[in-house]
Coordinates of C-alpha atoms in Angstrom, one line a residue:
X1 CA 101.2 103.1 106.9
X2 CA 98.4 104.3 109.4
X3 CA 95.0 105.4 108.1
X4 CA 91.6 106.0 109.3
X5 CA 88.3 107.3 107.7
X6 CA 84.6 107.3 108.0
X7 CA 81.9 107.3 105.2
X8 CA 78.4 107.6 104.9
X9 CA 77.7 105.3 102.0
X10 CA 74.0 106.0 101.8
X11 CA 74.2 109.8 101.7
X12 CA 71.4 109.9 104.5
X13 CA 67.7 110.0 104.2
X14 CA 65.3 112.3 106.0
X15 CA 64.1 110.6 109.4
X16 CA 60.6 111.7 108.8
X17 CA 60.4 109.4 105.6
X18 CA 60.9 106.5 107.9
X19 CA 58.7 107.7 110.7
X20 CA 61.6 108.2 113.0
X21 CA 61.4 112.0 113.9
X22 CA 63.6 114.7 112.4
X23 CA 66.9 115.0 111.3
X24 CA 68.9 112.8 108.6
X25 CA 69.7 109.2 109.2
X26 CA 72.6 107.3 107.6
X27 CA 71.4 103.7 106.2
X28 CA 75.1 102.6 106.0
X29 CA 77.7 104.2 108.0
X30 CA 81.3 102.8 108.3
X31 CA 84.4 103.7 110.1
X32 CA 87.5 102.2 109.5
X33 CA 91.2 102.6 111.3
X34 CA 94.1 100.4 109.8
X35 CA 97.8 99.9 110.1
X36 CA 100.0 98.3 107.4
X37 CA 103.7 97.5 107.2
X38 CA 105.8 95.8 104.6
X39 CA 109.2 95.0 103.3
X40 CA 110.5 93.4 99.9
X41 CA 114.0 92.6 98.7
X42 CA 115.0 91.0 95.2
X43 CA 118.6 89.7 94.7
X44 CA 119.6 89.1 90.9
X45 CA 122.2 87.5 89.2
X46 CA 122.6 88.3 85.4
X47 CA 124.8 88.2 82.6
X48 CA 125.9 86.3 79.2
X49 CA 127.1 82.9 78.4
X50 CA 128.5 81.0 75.5
X51 CA 130.0 83.7 73.4
X52 CA 127.1 86.1 74.4
X53 CA 124.5 83.7 72.4
X54 CA 122.7 83.3 76.0
X55 CA 121.6 86.3 78.1
X56 CA 120.2 85.0 81.2
X57 CA 118.7 86.6 84.8
X58 CA 118.2 84.6 87.8
X59 CA 117.3 85.7 91.3
X60 CA 115.3 85.4 94.5
X61 CA 112.4 87.6 95.6
X62 CA 111.1 87.9 99.5
X63 CA 108.1 89.7 100.7
X64 CA 106.6 90.2 104.1
X65 CA 103.4 92.2 105.0
X66 CA 101.5 92.7 108.3
X67 CA 98.2 94.6 108.2
X68 CA 95.7 95.3 110.9
X69 CA 92.1 96.8 110.3
X70 CA 89.2 97.7 112.5
X71 CA 85.8 98.1 110.7
X72 CA 82.8 99.4 112.5
X73 CA 79.6 99.4 110.3
X74 CA 76.0 100.3 110.9
X75 CA 73.6 98.9 107.9
X76 CA 69.8 99.7 108.3
X77 CA 70.4 100.7 112.1
X78 CA 72.0 97.3 112.7
X79 CA 75.5 97.5 114.0
X80 CA 78.4 94.9 113.0
X81 CA 82.0 94.9 113.8
X82 CA 85.2 93.3 112.4
X83 CA 88.9 93.4 113.5
X84 CA 91.4 91.3 111.8
X85 CA 95.1 90.7 111.7
X86 CA 96.7 89.5 108.3
X87 CA 100.2 88.4 107.9
X88 CA 101.9 87.5 104.6
X89 CA 105.3 85.7 103.9
X90 CA 106.1 85.3 100.1
X91 CA 109.2 84.0 98.4
X92 CA 110.2 83.3 94.6
X93 CA 112.9 81.8 92.8
X94 CA 113.2 82.3 89.1
X95 CA 115.6 82.0 86.0
X96 CA 115.0 83.4 82.6
X97 CA 117.2 83.0 79.5
X98 CA 117.1 84.1 75.8
X99 CA 119.2 82.1 73.5
X100 CA 120.4 83.4 70.0
X101 CA 120.0 80.2 67.8
X102 CA 121.1 82.4 64.8
X103 CA 121.3 86.1 63.8
X104 CA 117.6 86.0 63.3
X105 CA 116.1 83.4 65.4
X106 CA 116.1 83.3 69.3
X107 CA 114.1 81.3 71.9
X108 CA 113.2 82.3 75.5
X109 CA 112.7 80.0 78.4
X110 CA 111.7 81.1 82.0
X111 CA 110.7 79.3 85.0
X112 CA 109.5 80.5 88.4
X113 CA 108.3 79.2 91.8
X114 CA 106.2 81.3 94.1
X115 CA 105.0 80.4 97.6
X116 CA 102.8 82.5 99.6
X117 CA 102.1 81.8 103.2
X118 CA 99.2 83.7 105.1
X119 CA 97.6 83.8 108.5
X120 CA 94.5 85.5 109.8
X121 CA 93.6 86.2 113.2
X122 CA 90.1 88.0 113.4
X123 CA 87.1 88.6 115.2
X124 CA 83.6 89.3 113.5
X125 CA 80.7 90.3 115.7
X126 CA 82.1 88.2 118.7
X127 CA 83.0 85.2 116.6
X128 CA 86.8 84.5 116.2
X129 CA 88.2 83.3 113.0
X130 CA 91.7 81.8 112.8
X131 CA 93.2 80.5 109.7
X132 CA 96.7 79.6 108.1
X133 CA 96.8 78.8 104.4
X134 CA 99.5 78.2 101.9
X135 CA 99.4 79.1 98.2
X136 CA 102.1 78.1 95.8
X137 CA 102.8 77.6 91.9
X138 CA 105.3 76.8 89.4
X139 CA 104.8 79.0 86.4
X140 CA 106.9 79.2 83.1
X141 CA 107.4 81.2 79.9
X142 CA 108.4 80.0 76.4
X143 CA 108.9 82.1 73.4
X144 CA 110.4 82.2 69.9
X145 CA 111.3 85.4 68.1
X146 CA 112.4 85.7 64.4
X147 CA 113.6 88.5 62.6
X148 CA 112.6 88.6 59.0
X149 CA 114.9 91.5 58.4
X150 CA 116.3 94.5 60.3
X151 CA 112.6 96.1 60.2
X152 CA 110.3 93.2 60.8
X153 CA 110.0 91.1 64.0
X154 CA 107.5 88.1 64.3
X155 CA 107.1 86.4 67.6
X156 CA 105.1 83.8 69.7
X157 CA 105.0 83.2 73.3
X158 CA 103.3 81.2 76.1
X159 CA 103.4 82.6 79.6
X160 CA 101.9 81.9 83.2
X161 CA 101.0 84.4 85.7
X162 CA 100.2 83.4 89.5
X163 CA 98.1 85.5 92.2
X164 CA 97.9 83.9 95.5
X165 CA 94.7 83.4 97.4
X166 CA 93.4 85.1 100.4
X167 CA 90.6 86.4 102.7
X168 CA 87.9 88.8 102.1
X169 CA 88.0 91.6 104.4
X170 CA 84.6 92.9 103.3
X171 CA 83.0 89.6 104.3
X172 CA 79.4 89.7 105.6
X173 CA 79.8 87.2 108.2
X174 CA 82.3 85.2 109.9
X175 CA 81.5 82.1 107.8
X176 CA 82.6 83.9 104.6
X177 CA 85.7 85.3 106.3
X178 CA 86.5 81.9 107.3
X179 CA 86.5 80.7 103.7
X180 CA 89.4 81.9 101.7
X181 CA 89.0 82.6 97.9
X182 CA 91.4 80.4 95.7
X183 CA 94.7 81.3 94.1
X184 CA 94.7 82.5 90.5
X185 CA 96.5 81.2 87.5
X186 CA 96.7 82.8 84.1
X187 CA 97.7 81.1 80.8
X188 CA 98.6 83.5 78.1
X189 CA 99.3 82.8 74.7
X190 CA 100.3 85.4 72.2
X191 CA 101.5 85.8 68.6
X192 CA 102.3 89.0 66.6
X193 CA 104.5 91.0 64.2
X194 CA 106.2 94.4 64.8
X195 CA 107.6 96.5 61.9
X196 CA 109.3 99.9 61.2
X197 CA 109.0 100.5 57.3
X198 CA 109.7 103.0 54.6
X199 CA 112.9 104.2 56.3
X200 CA 111.4 103.9 59.7
X201 CA 108.9 106.4 59.0
X202 CA 106.0 104.0 59.4
X203 CA 105.3 101.6 62.3
X204 CA 102.8 98.7 62.2
X205 CA 102.2 96.3 65.0
X206 CA 99.5 93.5 65.2
X207 CA 99.0 91.0 68.0
X208 CA 96.5 88.2 68.7
X209 CA 96.2 86.7 72.2
X210 CA 94.1 84.4 74.1
X211 CA 94.1 84.2 78.1
X212 CA 92.9 81.3 80.0
X213 CA 92.3 82.4 83.7
X214 CA 91.9 79.6 86.3
X215 CA 89.9 80.6 89.6
X216 CA 89.8 84.2 88.5
X217 CA 89.4 86.3 91.8
X218 CA 86.0 88.3 91.2
X219 CA 84.7 90.6 93.7
X220 CA 81.0 90.9 93.8
X221 CA 78.5 93.0 95.8
X222 CA 75.7 91.2 97.9
X223 CA 72.3 92.8 98.8
X224 CA 73.3 93.8 102.5
X225 CA 76.0 96.1 101.5
X226 CA 79.0 93.9 101.9
X227 CA 81.0 92.1 99.2
X228 CA 82.2 88.5 98.2
X229 CA 84.8 86.9 96.5
X230 CA 84.2 84.2 93.8
X231 CA 86.3 82.2 91.8
X232 CA 85.7 81.7 88.0
X233 CA 87.2 80.2 85.2
X234 CA 87.5 82.7 82.2
X235 CA 88.4 82.9 79.0
X236 CA 89.6 86.4 77.1
X237 CA 90.8 86.7 73.6
X238 CA 91.5 89.4 71.4
X239 CA 93.3 91.2 68.5
X240 CA 95.5 94.5 68.9
X241 CA 96.6 96.9 66.2
X242 CA 98.7 100.0 66.4
X243 CA 100.4 102.3 63.7
X244 CA 102.1 105.5 63.4
X245 CA 103.3 107.6 60.2
X246 CA 106.0 110.2 60.6
X247 CA 104.7 112.6 58.1
X248 CA 107.8 114.9 58.4
X249 CA 110.1 115.9 61.1
X250 CA 107.3 117.9 62.7
X251 CA 104.2 115.8 62.3
X252 CA 103.2 112.3 63.2
X253 CA 99.9 110.4 62.9
X254 CA 98.9 107.6 64.9
X255 CA 96.2 105.2 65.6
X256 CA 95.4 101.9 67.5
X257 CA 92.4 99.6 68.0
X258 CA 91.5 96.6 70.1
X259 CA 89.0 93.8 69.8
X260 CA 88.1 91.7 72.6
X261 CA 85.8 88.8 73.7
X262 CA 85.5 87.0 76.9
X263 CA 83.3 84.7 78.9
X264 CA 83.1 82.9 82.2
X265 CA 83.4 79.1 81.9
X266 CA 81.6 76.5 83.6
X267 CA 78.1 75.7 84.9
X268 CA 78.1 77.0 88.6
X269 CA 78.0 80.6 89.9
X270 CA 76.0 83.7 89.7
X271 CA 78.1 85.3 86.8
X272 CA 77.7 82.4 84.4
X273 CA 76.3 83.7 81.0
X274 CA 77.1 87.5 81.9
X275 CA 79.6 89.7 80.3
X276 CA 82.9 90.3 81.8
X277 CA 83.4 93.7 83.7
X278 CA 85.9 96.1 82.0
X279 CA 86.3 94.4 78.7
X280 CA 84.4 96.3 75.8
X281 CA 84.1 94.4 72.4
X282 CA 86.1 97.0 70.8
X283 CA 88.0 100.2 71.1
X284 CA 89.9 102.4 68.9
X285 CA 91.7 105.8 68.8
X286 CA 93.4 108.1 66.4
X287 CA 95.4 111.2 66.8
X288 CA 98.5 113.5 65.8
X289 CA 101.2 115.1 67.4
X290 CA 103.1 118.5 65.9
X291 CA 106.0 120.0 67.4
X292 CA 108.1 122.8 65.8
X293 CA 111.1 124.7 67.0
X294 CA 110.1 128.6 67.7
X295 CA 112.7 130.9 68.8
X296 CA 114.4 129.8 71.9
X297 CA 111.6 127.2 72.8
X298 CA 109.3 124.6 71.2
X299 CA 105.8 124.6 70.0
X300 CA 103.7 121.5 70.7
X301 CA 100.3 120.5 69.5
X302 CA 98.6 117.4 69.9
X303 CA 94.9 116.2 69.3
X304 CA 93.2 112.7 69.7
X305 CA 89.9 111.1 69.4
X306 CA 88.9 107.6 71.1
X307 CA 85.8 105.6 71.3
X308 CA 85.0 102.7 73.5
X309 CA 82.1 100.3 73.4
X310 CA 80.0 100.3 76.4
X311 CA 80.9 97.7 79.0

C-alpha cells in the first residue's frame, strides 16, 4: 500500500493578524508519504475426540509487516522531519477445547502464546533512533456453560487478551520515539444468562462483566500539536441487557441497555482521576421491525430510538 497526503491542521490564519503581510499562513502543515506491506498465514487442526464429547481447535499463526513513512511538519513556522522504517514479526501457538461433562454442563479451556519482535530504524530532525524490542505473553481462557433447559443457558468465563507494545510514530522528539510503549494485557471476567422463552417468541439476555487492563495504551495530545502514548492500568465494569418480542409473524419489538463504569488505576500519570474516553455511564435503545409480503415483493419498515449519556 502506497499513500500520500498533505493537510493543514490549523485551517490557516490571515497573515495580517500576525503582522506578517498579506495572504493566509498555516500554523500546522503536515505532509506524509508512506508504504506498507504485510502478510499473514494461519494453519489449524480441529476435530472431535472421546466420542464427540471433546471439540478442539489448535493452530499456529504467522504475521510479518514492513512499514515506512516520511513526515514533514511545519508547526508555527518551525519545520520538523521524521523518517522511519518499522518491521514486525509475530507468531502465535494456540489450543482451545470444549468438553461436554454432561448433556447440560460443559467446560472450556484455551491457551495461547504470542510473540512480537519489532525493529525501528528512524531519523528525527537529524537524530538517529535504532531499536529492537520483543513482546511476548501467555494468555488463557476458562469457561463453564450450563443449560438449565433447552431454552435457558447460563455461563461464566475468564479470558485474557494481549496487545504488543510498539513505537509512537507521532512523537514530538527523538527521546519520545526512542521510548517504546508497553505491551497491554486485558483480563476479562463475564457471567450471564441467555434465554428463549414462550415458545421462542421472547428473548432475554443478561451479562455482567469486569475488565482489568494492565498498561492500557492511551494516545494523548500534547501542547505542541504532537501525540504521546502513555500506559495506564484501567478497570472497566458493566451490565448489559437485551431483549426482543416476536409479537406475530410480521412484527418484532426489541430493546437493549448498557451500564458502565471505569477508572484509571494508580497514582502516576496525567490522566489519573479523569473519566475514560468513549465510555458513557449508560446507553439504551428501543425499536421495532415490521415485514409483510406484498404481491411479488416484501414491505419492510423499521424504527428505533437510542440515547447515550455524554462522554
